[in-house]
PDB file of C-alpha atoms and ligand atoms in Angstrom:
ATOM      1  CA  MET A  16    -117.298  11.048 129.175  1.00 76.00           C
ATOM      2  CA  PRO A  17    -119.044  11.889 125.631  1.00 84.00           C
ATOM      3  CA  GLY A  18    -121.680   9.719 124.149  1.00 97.00           C
ATOM      4  CA  ARG A  19    -120.738   6.996 121.151  1.00 98.00           C
ATOM      5  CA  LEU A  20    -123.531   8.415 119.281  1.00 98.00           C
ATOM      6  CA  GLU A  21    -123.160  12.449 120.334  1.00 98.00           C
ATOM      7  CA  GLY A  22    -124.188  15.113 118.149  1.00 97.00           C
ATOM      8  CA  LYS A  23    -125.764  12.467 115.875  1.00 98.00           C
ATOM      9  CA  VAL A  24    -129.645  12.313 114.886  1.00 98.00           C
ATOM     10  CA  ALA A  25    -130.831   8.299 114.725  1.00 98.00           C
ATOM     11  CA  VAL A  26    -134.736   7.686 113.208  1.00 98.00           C
ATOM     12  CA  ILE A  27    -135.491   4.331 114.473  1.00 99.00           C
ATOM     13  CA  THR A  28    -138.873   2.339 112.810  1.00 99.00           C
ATOM     14  CA  GLY A  29    -140.851   0.101 114.678  1.00 98.00           C
ATOM     15  CA  ALA A  30    -139.501   1.752 117.960  1.00 98.00           C
ATOM     16  CA  GLY A  31    -142.531   1.680 120.286  1.00 98.00           C
ATOM     17  CA  SER A  32    -141.965  -1.704 121.422  1.00 97.00           C
ATOM     18  CA  GLY A  33    -139.104  -4.542 121.874  1.00 97.00           C
ATOM     19  CA  ILE A  34    -135.569  -4.356 119.848  1.00 98.00           C
ATOM     20  CA  GLY A  35    -136.571  -0.825 118.642  1.00 98.00           C
ATOM     21  CA  ARG A  36    -137.358   0.805 122.184  1.00 98.00           C
ATOM     22  CA  ALA A  37    -134.305  -0.663 123.211  1.00 98.00           C
ATOM     23  CA  SER A  38    -132.287   0.426 120.313  1.00 98.00           C
ATOM     24  CA  ALA A  39    -133.702   3.824 121.043  1.00 99.00           C
ATOM     25  CA  GLU A  40    -133.425   4.278 125.057  1.00 98.00           C
ATOM     26  CA  LEU A  41    -130.224   3.274 123.845  1.00 98.00           C
ATOM     27  CA  PHE A  42    -129.124   5.489 121.191  1.00 99.00           C
ATOM     28  CA  ALA A  43    -130.329   8.812 123.588  1.00 98.00           C
ATOM     29  CA  ARG A  44    -128.139   7.201 126.636  1.00 98.00           C
ATOM     30  CA  GLU A  45    -125.504   7.402 124.170  1.00 98.00           C
ATOM     31  CA  GLY A  46    -125.847  10.647 123.260  1.00 98.00           C
ATOM     32  CA  ALA A  47    -127.792  10.826 119.909  1.00 98.00           C
ATOM     33  CA  ALA A  48    -130.908  12.652 119.650  1.00 98.00           C
ATOM     34  CA  VAL A  49    -133.951  10.189 118.523  1.00 99.00           C
ATOM     35  CA  ALA A  50    -136.280  10.053 115.794  1.00 99.00           C
ATOM     36  CA  VAL A  51    -139.109   7.424 117.952  1.00 99.00           C
ATOM     37  CA  LEU A  52    -141.559   6.453 114.559  1.00 99.00           C
ATOM     38  CA  ASP A  53    -144.345   3.631 114.842  1.00 98.00           C
ATOM     39  CA  VAL A  54    -147.327   2.897 114.043  1.00 98.00           C
ATOM     40  CA  ASN A  55    -148.315   1.983 116.995  1.00 98.00           C
ATOM     41  CA  GLY A  56    -148.649   6.316 118.331  1.00 98.00           C
ATOM     42  CA  ASP A  57    -149.649   5.510 122.174  1.00 98.00           C
ATOM     43  CA  ALA A  58    -146.305   2.795 121.828  1.00 98.00           C
ATOM     44  CA  ALA A  59    -143.849   6.027 120.271  1.00 99.00           C
ATOM     45  CA  ALA A  60    -145.183   8.265 122.957  1.00 99.00           C
ATOM     46  CA  GLU A  61    -144.315   6.882 125.935  1.00 98.00           C
ATOM     47  CA  VAL A  62    -140.582   5.111 124.902  1.00 99.00           C
ATOM     48  CA  SER A  63    -139.962   9.071 123.131  1.00 99.00           C
ATOM     49  CA  ASP A  64    -141.869  10.675 127.100  1.00 98.00           C
ATOM     50  CA  GLY A  65    -139.252   8.123 128.630  1.00 98.00           C
ATOM     51  CA  ILE A  66    -136.206   9.082 127.327  1.00 98.00           C
ATOM     52  CA  ARG A  67    -137.023  12.961 127.594  1.00 98.00           C
ATOM     53  CA  ALA A  68    -137.381  12.060 131.349  1.00 98.00           C
ATOM     54  CA  ALA A  69    -134.436  10.977 131.850  1.00 98.00           C
ATOM     55  CA  GLY A  70    -133.231  14.301 130.393  1.00 98.00           C
ATOM     56  CA  GLN A  71    -132.274  12.815 127.802  1.00 98.00           C
ATOM     57  CA  ARG A  72    -133.905  13.951 123.073  1.00 98.00           C
ATOM     58  CA  ALA A  73    -136.011  11.900 121.819  1.00 99.00           C
ATOM     59  CA  MET A  74    -139.297  12.937 119.472  1.00 99.00           C
ATOM     60  CA  ALA A  75    -142.820  10.965 119.042  1.00 99.00           C
ATOM     61  CA  LEU A  76    -144.429  10.124 115.299  1.00 99.00           C
ATOM     62  CA  THR A  77    -146.886   8.384 114.087  1.00 99.00           C
ATOM     63  CA  THR A  78    -145.330   7.093 111.195  1.00 99.00           C
ATOM     64  CA  ASP A  79    -147.168   3.571 108.915  1.00 99.00           C
ATOM     65  CA  VAL A  80    -143.804   2.916 107.362  1.00 99.00           C
ATOM     66  CA  THR A  81    -145.380   1.290 104.301  1.00 98.00           C
ATOM     67  CA  VAL A  82    -147.074   4.778 103.587  1.00 99.00           C
ATOM     68  CA  ASP A  83    -144.236   7.934 101.612  1.00 98.00           C
ATOM     69  CA  ALA A  84    -146.657  10.305 102.371  1.00 98.00           C
ATOM     70  CA  GLN A  85    -146.060   9.559 106.076  1.00 99.00           C
ATOM     71  CA  VAL A  86    -142.505   8.893 105.947  1.00 99.00           C
ATOM     72  CA  ARG A  87    -141.848  11.889 103.927  1.00 98.00           C
ATOM     73  CA  ALA A  88    -143.453  13.855 106.261  1.00 98.00           C
ATOM     74  CA  ALA A  89    -141.672  11.907 109.670  1.00 98.00           C
ATOM     75  CA  VAL A  90    -138.622  13.429 107.491  1.00 98.00           C
ATOM     76  CA  THR A  91    -139.115  16.183 107.364  1.00 98.00           C
ATOM     77  CA  ALA A  92    -139.926  17.190 110.809  1.00 98.00           C
ATOM     78  CA  VAL A  93    -137.273  15.223 112.059  1.00 98.00           C
ATOM     79  CA  ILE A  94    -134.864  17.489 110.032  1.00 98.00           C
ATOM     80  CA  ALA A  95    -136.576  20.577 111.229  1.00 98.00           C
ATOM     81  CA  GLU A  96    -136.833  19.833 114.706  1.00 98.00           C
ATOM     82  CA  PHE A  97    -133.301  18.053 114.924  1.00 98.00           C
ATOM     83  CA  GLY A  98    -130.784  18.978 111.929  1.00 97.00           C
ATOM     84  CA  ASP A  99    -129.741  16.195 109.149  1.00 96.00           C
ATOM     85  CA  ILE A 100    -130.330  12.548 109.569  1.00 98.00           C
ATOM     86  CA  SER A 101    -127.088  10.527 110.314  1.00 97.00           C
ATOM     87  CA  VAL A 102    -128.512   7.122 111.389  1.00 98.00           C
ATOM     88  CA  LEU A 103    -131.766   5.637 109.767  1.00 98.00           C
ATOM     89  CA  TYR A 104    -132.775   1.740 111.798  1.00 99.00           C
ATOM     90  CA  ASN A 105    -135.076   0.363 109.883  1.00 99.00           C
ATOM     91  CA  ASN A 106    -136.354  -2.091 112.325  1.00 98.00           C
ATOM     92  CA  ALA A 107    -139.897  -1.751 111.575  1.00 98.00           C
ATOM     93  CA  GLY A 108    -140.938  -5.497 110.822  1.00 98.00           C
ATOM     94  CA  ILE A 109    -143.938  -8.090 111.426  1.00 97.00           C
ATOM     95  CA  GLY A 110    -143.717 -11.581 110.976  1.00 94.00           C
ATOM     96  CA  SER A 111    -145.697 -14.373 109.243  1.00 92.00           C
ATOM     97  CA  THR A 112    -145.785 -18.443 110.041  1.00 90.00           C
ATOM     98  CA  GLY A 113    -147.158 -20.540 107.372  1.00 93.00           C
ATOM     99  CA  ALA A 114    -144.931 -23.276 104.628  1.00 96.00           C
ATOM    100  CA  VAL A 115    -145.496 -22.178 101.160  1.00 97.00           C
ATOM    101  CA  ASP A 116    -148.251 -24.003 100.119  1.00 97.00           C
ATOM    102  CA  VAL A 117    -150.361 -22.561 103.429  1.00 95.00           C
ATOM    103  CA  ALA A 118    -149.395 -19.223 103.258  1.00 93.00           C
ATOM    104  CA  GLU A 119    -152.121 -16.477 103.056  1.00 94.00           C
ATOM    105  CA  GLU A 120    -151.430 -14.365 100.102  1.00 96.00           C
ATOM    106  CA  ASP A 121    -152.730 -11.621 102.487  1.00 96.00           C
ATOM    107  CA  ASP A 122    -150.367 -12.467 104.997  1.00 96.00           C
ATOM    108  CA  TRP A 123    -147.213 -12.226 102.100  1.00 97.00           C
ATOM    109  CA  ASP A 124    -148.175  -8.894 100.737  1.00 98.00           C
ATOM    110  CA  ARG A 125    -148.072  -7.499 104.937  1.00 98.00           C
ATOM    111  CA  CYS A 126    -145.116  -9.151 105.264  1.00 98.00           C
ATOM    112  CA  PHE A 127    -143.324  -7.931 101.972  1.00 98.00           C
ATOM    113  CA  ASP A 128    -144.763  -4.615 102.498  1.00 98.00           C
ATOM    114  CA  ILE A 129    -143.343  -3.605 105.506  1.00 98.00           C
ATOM    115  CA  ASN A 130    -140.406  -5.834 106.188  1.00 98.00           C
ATOM    116  CA  VAL A 131    -139.285  -4.908 102.690  1.00 98.00           C
ATOM    117  CA  LYS A 132    -141.067  -1.898 101.060  1.00 98.00           C
ATOM    118  CA  GLY A 133    -140.757   0.478 104.424  1.00 99.00           C
ATOM    119  CA  THR A 134    -137.329  -0.618 104.345  1.00 99.00           C
ATOM    120  CA  TYR A 135    -137.027   0.856 100.788  1.00 99.00           C
ATOM    121  CA  LEU A 136    -139.605   3.864 101.880  1.00 99.00           C
ATOM    122  CA  CYS A 137    -137.746   4.661 104.446  1.00 99.00           C
ATOM    123  CA  SER A 138    -134.081   4.799 103.198  1.00 99.00           C
ATOM    124  CA  ARG A 139    -135.268   6.858  99.939  1.00 98.00           C
ATOM    125  CA  ALA A 140    -137.081   9.399 102.192  1.00 98.00           C
ATOM    126  CA  VAL A 141    -133.690  10.042 104.169  1.00 98.00           C
ATOM    127  CA  VAL A 142    -130.438   9.118 102.207  1.00 98.00           C
ATOM    128  CA  PRO A 143    -130.866  13.149 100.549  1.00 96.00           C
ATOM    129  CA  SER A 144    -130.601  13.985 104.132  1.00 94.00           C
ATOM    130  CA  MET A 145    -127.367  12.357 104.704  1.00 97.00           C
ATOM    131  CA  MET A 146    -125.726  13.043 101.494  1.00 96.00           C
ATOM    132  CA  GLN A 147    -125.933  16.787 101.976  1.00 91.00           C
ATOM    133  CA  ALA A 148    -123.550  16.029 105.022  1.00 94.00           C
ATOM    134  CA  SER A 149    -121.799  13.516 102.735  1.00 97.00           C
ATOM    135  CA  LYS A 150    -122.497  10.766 105.867  1.00 98.00           C
ATOM    136  CA  GLY A 151    -124.561   8.546 107.605  1.00 98.00           C
ATOM    137  CA  SER A 152    -125.252   5.021 108.932  1.00 98.00           C
ATOM    138  CA  ILE A 153    -127.784   2.986 107.456  1.00 99.00           C
ATOM    139  CA  ILE A 154    -129.207  -0.195 109.482  1.00 99.00           C
ATOM    140  CA  ASN A 155    -131.603  -2.644 107.843  1.00 99.00           C
ATOM    141  CA  GLN A 156    -133.436  -5.453 110.407  1.00 98.00           C
ATOM    142  CA  ALA A 157    -132.873  -8.242 109.166  1.00 98.00           C
ATOM    143  CA  SER A 158    -133.101 -12.030 110.947  1.00 98.00           C
ATOM    144  CA  VAL A 159    -131.903 -15.783 110.898  1.00 98.00           C
ATOM    145  CA  ALA A 160    -134.191 -16.583 108.949  1.00 98.00           C
ATOM    146  CA  ALA A 161    -132.476 -14.616 105.702  1.00 98.00           C
ATOM    147  CA  LEU A 162    -129.223 -17.503 106.136  1.00 98.00           C
ATOM    148  CA  VAL A 163    -131.614 -20.959 107.082  1.00 97.00           C
ATOM    149  CA  GLY A 164    -134.614 -21.872 106.081  1.00 96.00           C
ATOM    150  CA  ILE A 165    -136.670 -22.072 109.136  1.00 93.00           C
ATOM    151  CA  PRO A 166    -139.467 -24.323 108.652  1.00 92.00           C
ATOM    152  CA  ASN A 167    -143.155 -22.860 108.569  1.00 92.00           C
ATOM    153  CA  PHE A 168    -142.126 -19.446 108.056  1.00 94.00           C
ATOM    154  CA  ALA A 169    -141.764 -19.033 104.288  1.00 97.00           C
ATOM    155  CA  ALA A 170    -142.646 -15.304 103.388  1.00 97.00           C
ATOM    156  CA  TYR A 171    -141.114 -14.311 106.203  1.00 97.00           C
ATOM    157  CA  CYS A 172    -137.647 -16.304 105.155  1.00 98.00           C
ATOM    158  CA  ALA A 173    -138.543 -14.500 101.886  1.00 98.00           C
ATOM    159  CA  ALA A 174    -139.257 -11.021 103.168  1.00 98.00           C
ATOM    160  CA  LYS A 175    -135.770 -10.789 105.836  1.00 98.00           C
ATOM    161  CA  GLY A 176    -133.406 -12.460 102.691  1.00 98.00           C
ATOM    162  CA  ALA A 177    -134.459  -9.994 100.545  1.00 99.00           C
ATOM    163  CA  VAL A 178    -134.064  -6.620 103.267  1.00 99.00           C
ATOM    164  CA  ALA A 179    -129.939  -8.922 103.224  1.00 98.00           C
ATOM    165  CA  SER A 180    -129.860  -8.675  99.423  1.00 98.00           C
ATOM    166  CA  LEU A 181    -131.598  -4.359  99.792  1.00 99.00           C
ATOM    167  CA  THR A 182    -128.596  -4.022 101.909  1.00 99.00           C
ATOM    168  CA  ARG A 183    -125.956  -5.338  99.513  1.00 98.00           C
ATOM    169  CA  SER A 184    -127.409  -3.112  96.807  1.00 98.00           C
ATOM    170  CA  MET A 185    -127.685  -0.167  99.247  1.00 98.00           C
ATOM    171  CA  SER A 186    -123.882  -0.141 100.425  1.00 98.00           C
ATOM    172  CA  VAL A 187    -122.324  -0.800  96.624  1.00 98.00           C
ATOM    173  CA  ASP A 188    -124.069   2.427  95.768  1.00 98.00           C
ATOM    174  CA  LEU A 189    -124.190   4.830  98.420  1.00 98.00           C
ATOM    175  CA  ALA A 190    -120.834   4.063  99.606  1.00 98.00           C
ATOM    176  CA  PRO A 191    -119.372   6.941  97.456  1.00 98.00           C
ATOM    177  CA  ARG A 192    -121.713   9.431  99.380  1.00 98.00           C
ATOM    178  CA  GLY A 193    -120.107   8.507 102.410  1.00 98.00           C
ATOM    179  CA  ILE A 194    -122.970   6.067 103.557  1.00 98.00           C
ATOM    180  CA  ARG A 195    -122.448   3.183 105.246  1.00 99.00           C
ATOM    181  CA  VAL A 196    -125.049   0.347 104.990  1.00 99.00           C
ATOM    182  CA  ASN A 197    -125.062  -2.896 107.411  1.00 99.00           C
ATOM    183  CA  ALA A 198    -127.944  -5.040 108.160  1.00 99.00           C
ATOM    184  CA  ILE A 199    -128.480  -7.114 111.772  1.00 99.00           C
ATOM    185  CA  ALA A 200    -129.953 -11.050 111.367  1.00 98.00           C
ATOM    186  CA  PRO A 201    -130.504 -11.336 114.809  1.00 98.00           C
ATOM    187  CA  GLY A 202    -131.801 -14.877 116.573  1.00 98.00           C
ATOM    188  CA  THR A 203    -135.197 -15.536 118.675  1.00 97.00           C
ATOM    189  CA  VAL A 204    -135.657 -12.631 120.784  1.00 97.00           C
ATOM    190  CA  TYR A 205    -139.064 -13.129 123.146  1.00 93.00           C
ATOM    191  CA  THR A 206    -140.670 -10.164 121.889  1.00 91.00           C
ATOM    192  CA  PRO A 207    -144.641  -9.109 120.584  1.00 88.00           C
ATOM    193  CA  LEU A 208    -143.663  -9.961 117.281  1.00 87.00           C
ATOM    194  CA  MET A 209    -141.895 -13.614 118.164  1.00 90.00           C
ATOM    195  CA  GLU A 210    -144.639 -14.837 120.991  1.00 90.00           C
ATOM    196  CA  PRO A 211    -146.900 -15.927 117.613  1.00 88.00           C
ATOM    197  CA  MET A 212    -144.331 -18.003 115.919  1.00 86.00           C
ATOM    198  CA  LEU A 213    -143.654 -19.434 118.925  1.00 91.00           C
ATOM    199  CA  THR A 214    -147.279 -20.612 119.719  1.00 92.00           C
ATOM    200  CA  ALA A 215    -146.981 -22.423 116.708  1.00 88.00           C
ATOM    201  CA  ARG A 216    -143.596 -23.940 116.727  1.00 91.00           C
ATOM    202  CA  GLY A 217    -145.198 -25.323 120.039  1.00 93.00           C
ATOM    203  CA  GLY A 218    -148.321 -26.255 118.376  1.00 92.00           C
ATOM    204  CA  GLY A 219    -149.970 -24.038 120.424  1.00 94.00           C
ATOM    205  CA  ASP A 220    -147.833 -24.295 123.250  1.00 96.00           C
ATOM    206  CA  LEU A 221    -146.470 -21.397 123.759  1.00 95.00           C
ATOM    207  CA  GLN A 222    -143.684 -22.795 127.038  1.00 95.00           C
ATOM    208  CA  LYS A 223    -143.279 -26.226 124.313  1.00 97.00           C
ATOM    209  CA  GLY A 224    -142.100 -23.287 121.354  1.00 95.00           C
ATOM    210  CA  LEU A 225    -139.980 -22.048 123.697  1.00 95.00           C
ATOM    211  CA  ALA A 226    -138.745 -25.469 124.408  1.00 96.00           C
ATOM    212  CA  ILE A 227    -137.695 -26.531 120.599  1.00 95.00           C
ATOM    213  CA  THR A 228    -136.322 -22.491 120.246  1.00 95.00           C
ATOM    214  CA  ILE A 229    -133.691 -22.748 122.950  1.00 96.00           C
ATOM    215  CA  ALA A 230    -132.426 -26.367 122.127  1.00 96.00           C
ATOM    216  CA  LYS A 231    -131.453 -24.229 118.851  1.00 95.00           C
ATOM    217  CA  TYR A 232    -129.286 -21.918 120.251  1.00 97.00           C
ATOM    218  CA  PRO A 233    -125.413 -23.636 121.331  1.00 97.00           C
ATOM    219  CA  ILE A 234    -125.771 -20.505 123.973  1.00 97.00           C
ATOM    220  CA  GLY A 235    -128.458 -22.021 125.569  1.00 97.00           C
ATOM    221  CA  ARG A 236    -130.535 -19.239 125.206  1.00 97.00           C
ATOM    222  CA  LEU A 237    -132.563 -16.660 123.491  1.00 97.00           C
ATOM    223  CA  GLY A 238    -131.291 -13.286 122.542  1.00 97.00           C
ATOM    224  CA  ASP A 239    -132.401  -9.453 124.597  1.00 97.00           C
ATOM    225  CA  VAL A 240    -133.615  -6.760 123.217  1.00 98.00           C
ATOM    226  CA  VAL A 241    -130.536  -5.461 124.303  1.00 98.00           C
ATOM    227  CA  ASP A 242    -128.149  -7.669 122.462  1.00 98.00           C
ATOM    228  CA  ILE A 243    -129.116  -6.471 119.358  1.00 98.00           C
ATOM    229  CA  ALA A 244    -129.693  -2.718 120.372  1.00 98.00           C
ATOM    230  CA  LYS A 245    -125.677  -3.437 121.080  1.00 98.00           C
ATOM    231  CA  ALA A 246    -125.193  -4.183 117.557  1.00 98.00           C
ATOM    232  CA  ALA A 247    -127.361  -1.724 116.339  1.00 99.00           C
ATOM    233  CA  LEU A 248    -125.017   1.205 118.369  1.00 98.00           C
ATOM    234  CA  TYR A 249    -122.260   0.186 117.601  1.00 98.00           C
ATOM    235  CA  LEU A 250    -123.087  -0.265 113.222  1.00 98.00           C
ATOM    236  CA  SER A 251    -124.228   3.255 113.704  1.00 98.00           C
ATOM    237  CA  SER A 252    -121.290   5.193 115.273  1.00 98.00           C
ATOM    238  CA  ASP A 253    -118.226   5.871 114.155  1.00 97.00           C
ATOM    239  CA  GLU A 254    -116.206   2.736 115.529  1.00 98.00           C
ATOM    240  CA  ALA A 255    -117.762   1.076 112.570  1.00 98.00           C
ATOM    241  CA  ALA A 256    -116.299   3.505 110.065  1.00 98.00           C
ATOM    242  CA  PHE A 257    -114.686   0.729 107.222  1.00 98.00           C
ATOM    243  CA  VAL A 258    -118.145  -1.536 107.520  1.00 98.00           C
ATOM    244  CA  THR A 259    -120.549  -1.480 105.336  1.00 99.00           C
ATOM    245  CA  GLY A 260    -122.531  -4.030 103.259  1.00 98.00           C
ATOM    246  CA  SER A 261    -122.052  -7.031 106.237  1.00 98.00           C
ATOM    247  CA  VAL A 262    -124.872  -8.637 107.611  1.00 98.00           C
ATOM    248  CA  LEU A 263    -124.707  -9.218 110.785  1.00 98.00           C
ATOM    249  CA  SER A 264    -125.539 -12.332 112.691  1.00 98.00           C
ATOM    250  CA  ILE A 265    -126.172 -11.448 116.258  1.00 98.00           C
ATOM    251  CA  ASP A 266    -127.845 -15.191 117.078  1.00 98.00           C
ATOM    252  CA  GLY A 267    -125.569 -17.082 120.271  1.00 98.00           C
ATOM    253  CA  GLY A 268    -124.533 -19.428 117.433  1.00 98.00           C
ATOM    254  CA  MET A 269    -128.157 -20.688 116.431  1.00 97.00           C
ATOM    255  CA  THR A 270    -126.676 -20.496 112.803  1.00 97.00           C
ATOM    256  CA  THR A 271    -123.524 -22.545 112.522  1.00 95.00           C
ATOM    257  CA  ILE A 272    -125.149 -25.494 113.590  1.00 86.00           C
TER     258      ILE A 272
HETATM  259  N1  NAD B   8    -137.854 -11.398 118.249  1.00 56.32           N
HETATM  260  C1  NAD B   8    -136.994 -11.724 117.034  1.00 56.32           C
HETATM  261  O1  NAD B   8    -136.681 -12.426 117.639  1.00 56.32           O
HETATM  262  C2  NAD B   8    -136.712 -10.881 116.211  1.00 56.32           C
HETATM  263  C3  NAD B   8    -135.442 -11.754 115.221  1.00 56.32           C
HETATM  264  C4  NAD B   8    -134.824 -11.321 114.016  1.00 56.32           C
HETATM  265  C5  NAD B   8    -135.221 -10.447 113.395  1.00 56.32           C
HETATM  266  N2  NAD B   8    -136.557  -9.642 114.609  1.00 56.32           N
HETATM  267  C6  NAD B   8    -137.130  -8.090 113.242  1.00 56.32           C
HETATM  268  O2  NAD B   8    -136.583  -7.318 114.623  1.00 56.32           O
HETATM  269  C7  NAD B   8    -137.312  -6.223 114.071  1.00 56.32           C
HETATM  270  C8  NAD B   8    -138.156  -6.147 115.639  1.00 56.32           C
HETATM  271  O3  NAD B   8    -138.625  -6.520 116.154  1.00 56.32           O
HETATM  272  P1  NAD B   8    -139.085  -6.631 117.740  1.00 56.32           P
HETATM  273  O4  NAD B   8    -139.084  -8.517 118.033  1.00 56.32           O
HETATM  274  O5  NAD B   8    -138.837  -6.076 118.129  1.00 56.32           O
HETATM  275  O6  NAD B   8    -140.803  -6.723 117.414  1.00 56.32           O
HETATM  276  P2  NAD B   8    -142.356  -5.770 118.312  1.00 56.32           P
HETATM  277  O7  NAD B   8    -143.592  -6.531 117.237  1.00 56.32           O
HETATM  278  O8  NAD B   8    -141.795  -5.971 119.715  1.00 56.32           O
HETATM  279  O9  NAD B   8    -141.901  -4.201 117.840  1.00 56.32           O
HETATM  280  C9  NAD B   8    -142.045  -4.149 116.272  1.00 56.32           C
HETATM  281  C10 NAD B   8    -142.501  -2.669 116.375  1.00 56.32           C
HETATM  282  O10 NAD B   8    -142.855  -2.367 114.860  1.00 56.32           O
HETATM  283  C11 NAD B   8    -144.397  -1.531 114.809  1.00 56.32           C
HETATM  284  N3  NAD B   8    -144.574  -2.209 113.886  1.00 56.32           N
HETATM  285  C12 NAD B   8    -145.160  -3.236 113.289  1.00 56.32           C
HETATM  286  N4  NAD B   8    -145.449  -2.441 111.517  1.00 56.32           N
HETATM  287  C13 NAD B   8    -145.179  -0.906 111.582  1.00 56.32           C
HETATM  288  C14 NAD B   8    -145.291   0.087 110.068  1.00 56.32           C
HETATM  289  N5  NAD B   8    -146.043  -0.873 109.312  1.00 56.32           N
HETATM  290  N6  NAD B   8    -145.230   0.903 110.211  1.00 56.32           N
HETATM  291  C15 NAD B   8    -144.386   1.173 111.361  1.00 56.32           C
HETATM  292  N7  NAD B   8    -144.135   0.152 112.573  1.00 56.32           N
HETATM  293  C16 NAD B   8    -144.615  -0.263 112.540  1.00 56.32           C
HETATM  294  C17 NAD B   8    -144.953  -2.033 115.572  1.00 56.32           C
HETATM  295  O11 NAD B   8    -145.705  -1.206 115.923  1.00 56.32           O
HETATM  296  C18 NAD B   8    -144.172  -2.797 117.106  1.00 56.32           C
HETATM  297  O12 NAD B   8    -143.430  -1.514 118.021  1.00 56.32           O
HETATM  298  C19 NAD B   8    -138.389  -6.886 113.322  1.00 56.32           C
HETATM  299  O13 NAD B   8    -138.734  -6.670 111.970  1.00 56.32           O
HETATM  300  C20 NAD B   8    -138.358  -8.144 113.222  1.00 56.32           C
HETATM  301  O14 NAD B   8    -138.982  -8.968 112.150  1.00 56.32           O
HETATM  302  C21 NAD B   8    -136.992  -9.911 115.660  1.00 56.32           C
END
């Protein structure tokens, strides 16, 4: 049976770890040729090597999404290797803790640079390839932090809110060109990114932070990287042909209470 992404070329940023890694592995199993981009080149190479060892197609590119020249070079290399890009998953992101009165300016800027500007730069670089083919799917990684106020995450909430707004703006501009743009708003998934945030929530105690967080999830557990990867797979696939401009919550009911 053909995979759900057969014939597609997918670029995933921040794919050396966590949700991005799980998505790269799932997309490749579903037939896509996957470009694994990460600022951590060793992590990207490990993911790409693993996919290729399983007999699927992947390439690794050391790319900082905040550096336009690196982003453009990566996109050029992907098109040369695999052809026009059909899917861009703007997944790379970092966390940031602190209420607005204590948030450090450097952390604030870094949070916006990677989460928001990185999404803009990667989209700007990839869109011409999608326009060429008059089709494509862009998925931006937002968060439940875009939808509800989360204590002590001022910069992160603001940056992910900007990602959700950018998604709606991009969707109206690009729909006439055959390009769909959606965001995913994941609830908490235990990954390296979340560990400092969970530890801060527990007042320095990770286990306490985890317990406080799980209590906010009606479904009774945190998310798994594969829960989010499956949503990205759907939005990437032709099954989502009429879906654009949406911010899809994958959060075990967290934002309903
Ligand atoms: N884990 C969660 O609970 C959660 C919830 C909601 C949203 N998210 C979002 O999901 C995305 C992935 O998070 P994760 O939890 O898998 O994190 P992670 O830390 O496991 O992975 C993030 C990856 O992004 C890479 N990265 C960081 N800065 C980069 C840059 N400038 N250029 C390229 N790559 C860069 C890192 O090297 C890392 O491999 C992020 O955008 C995050 O904000 C995560």
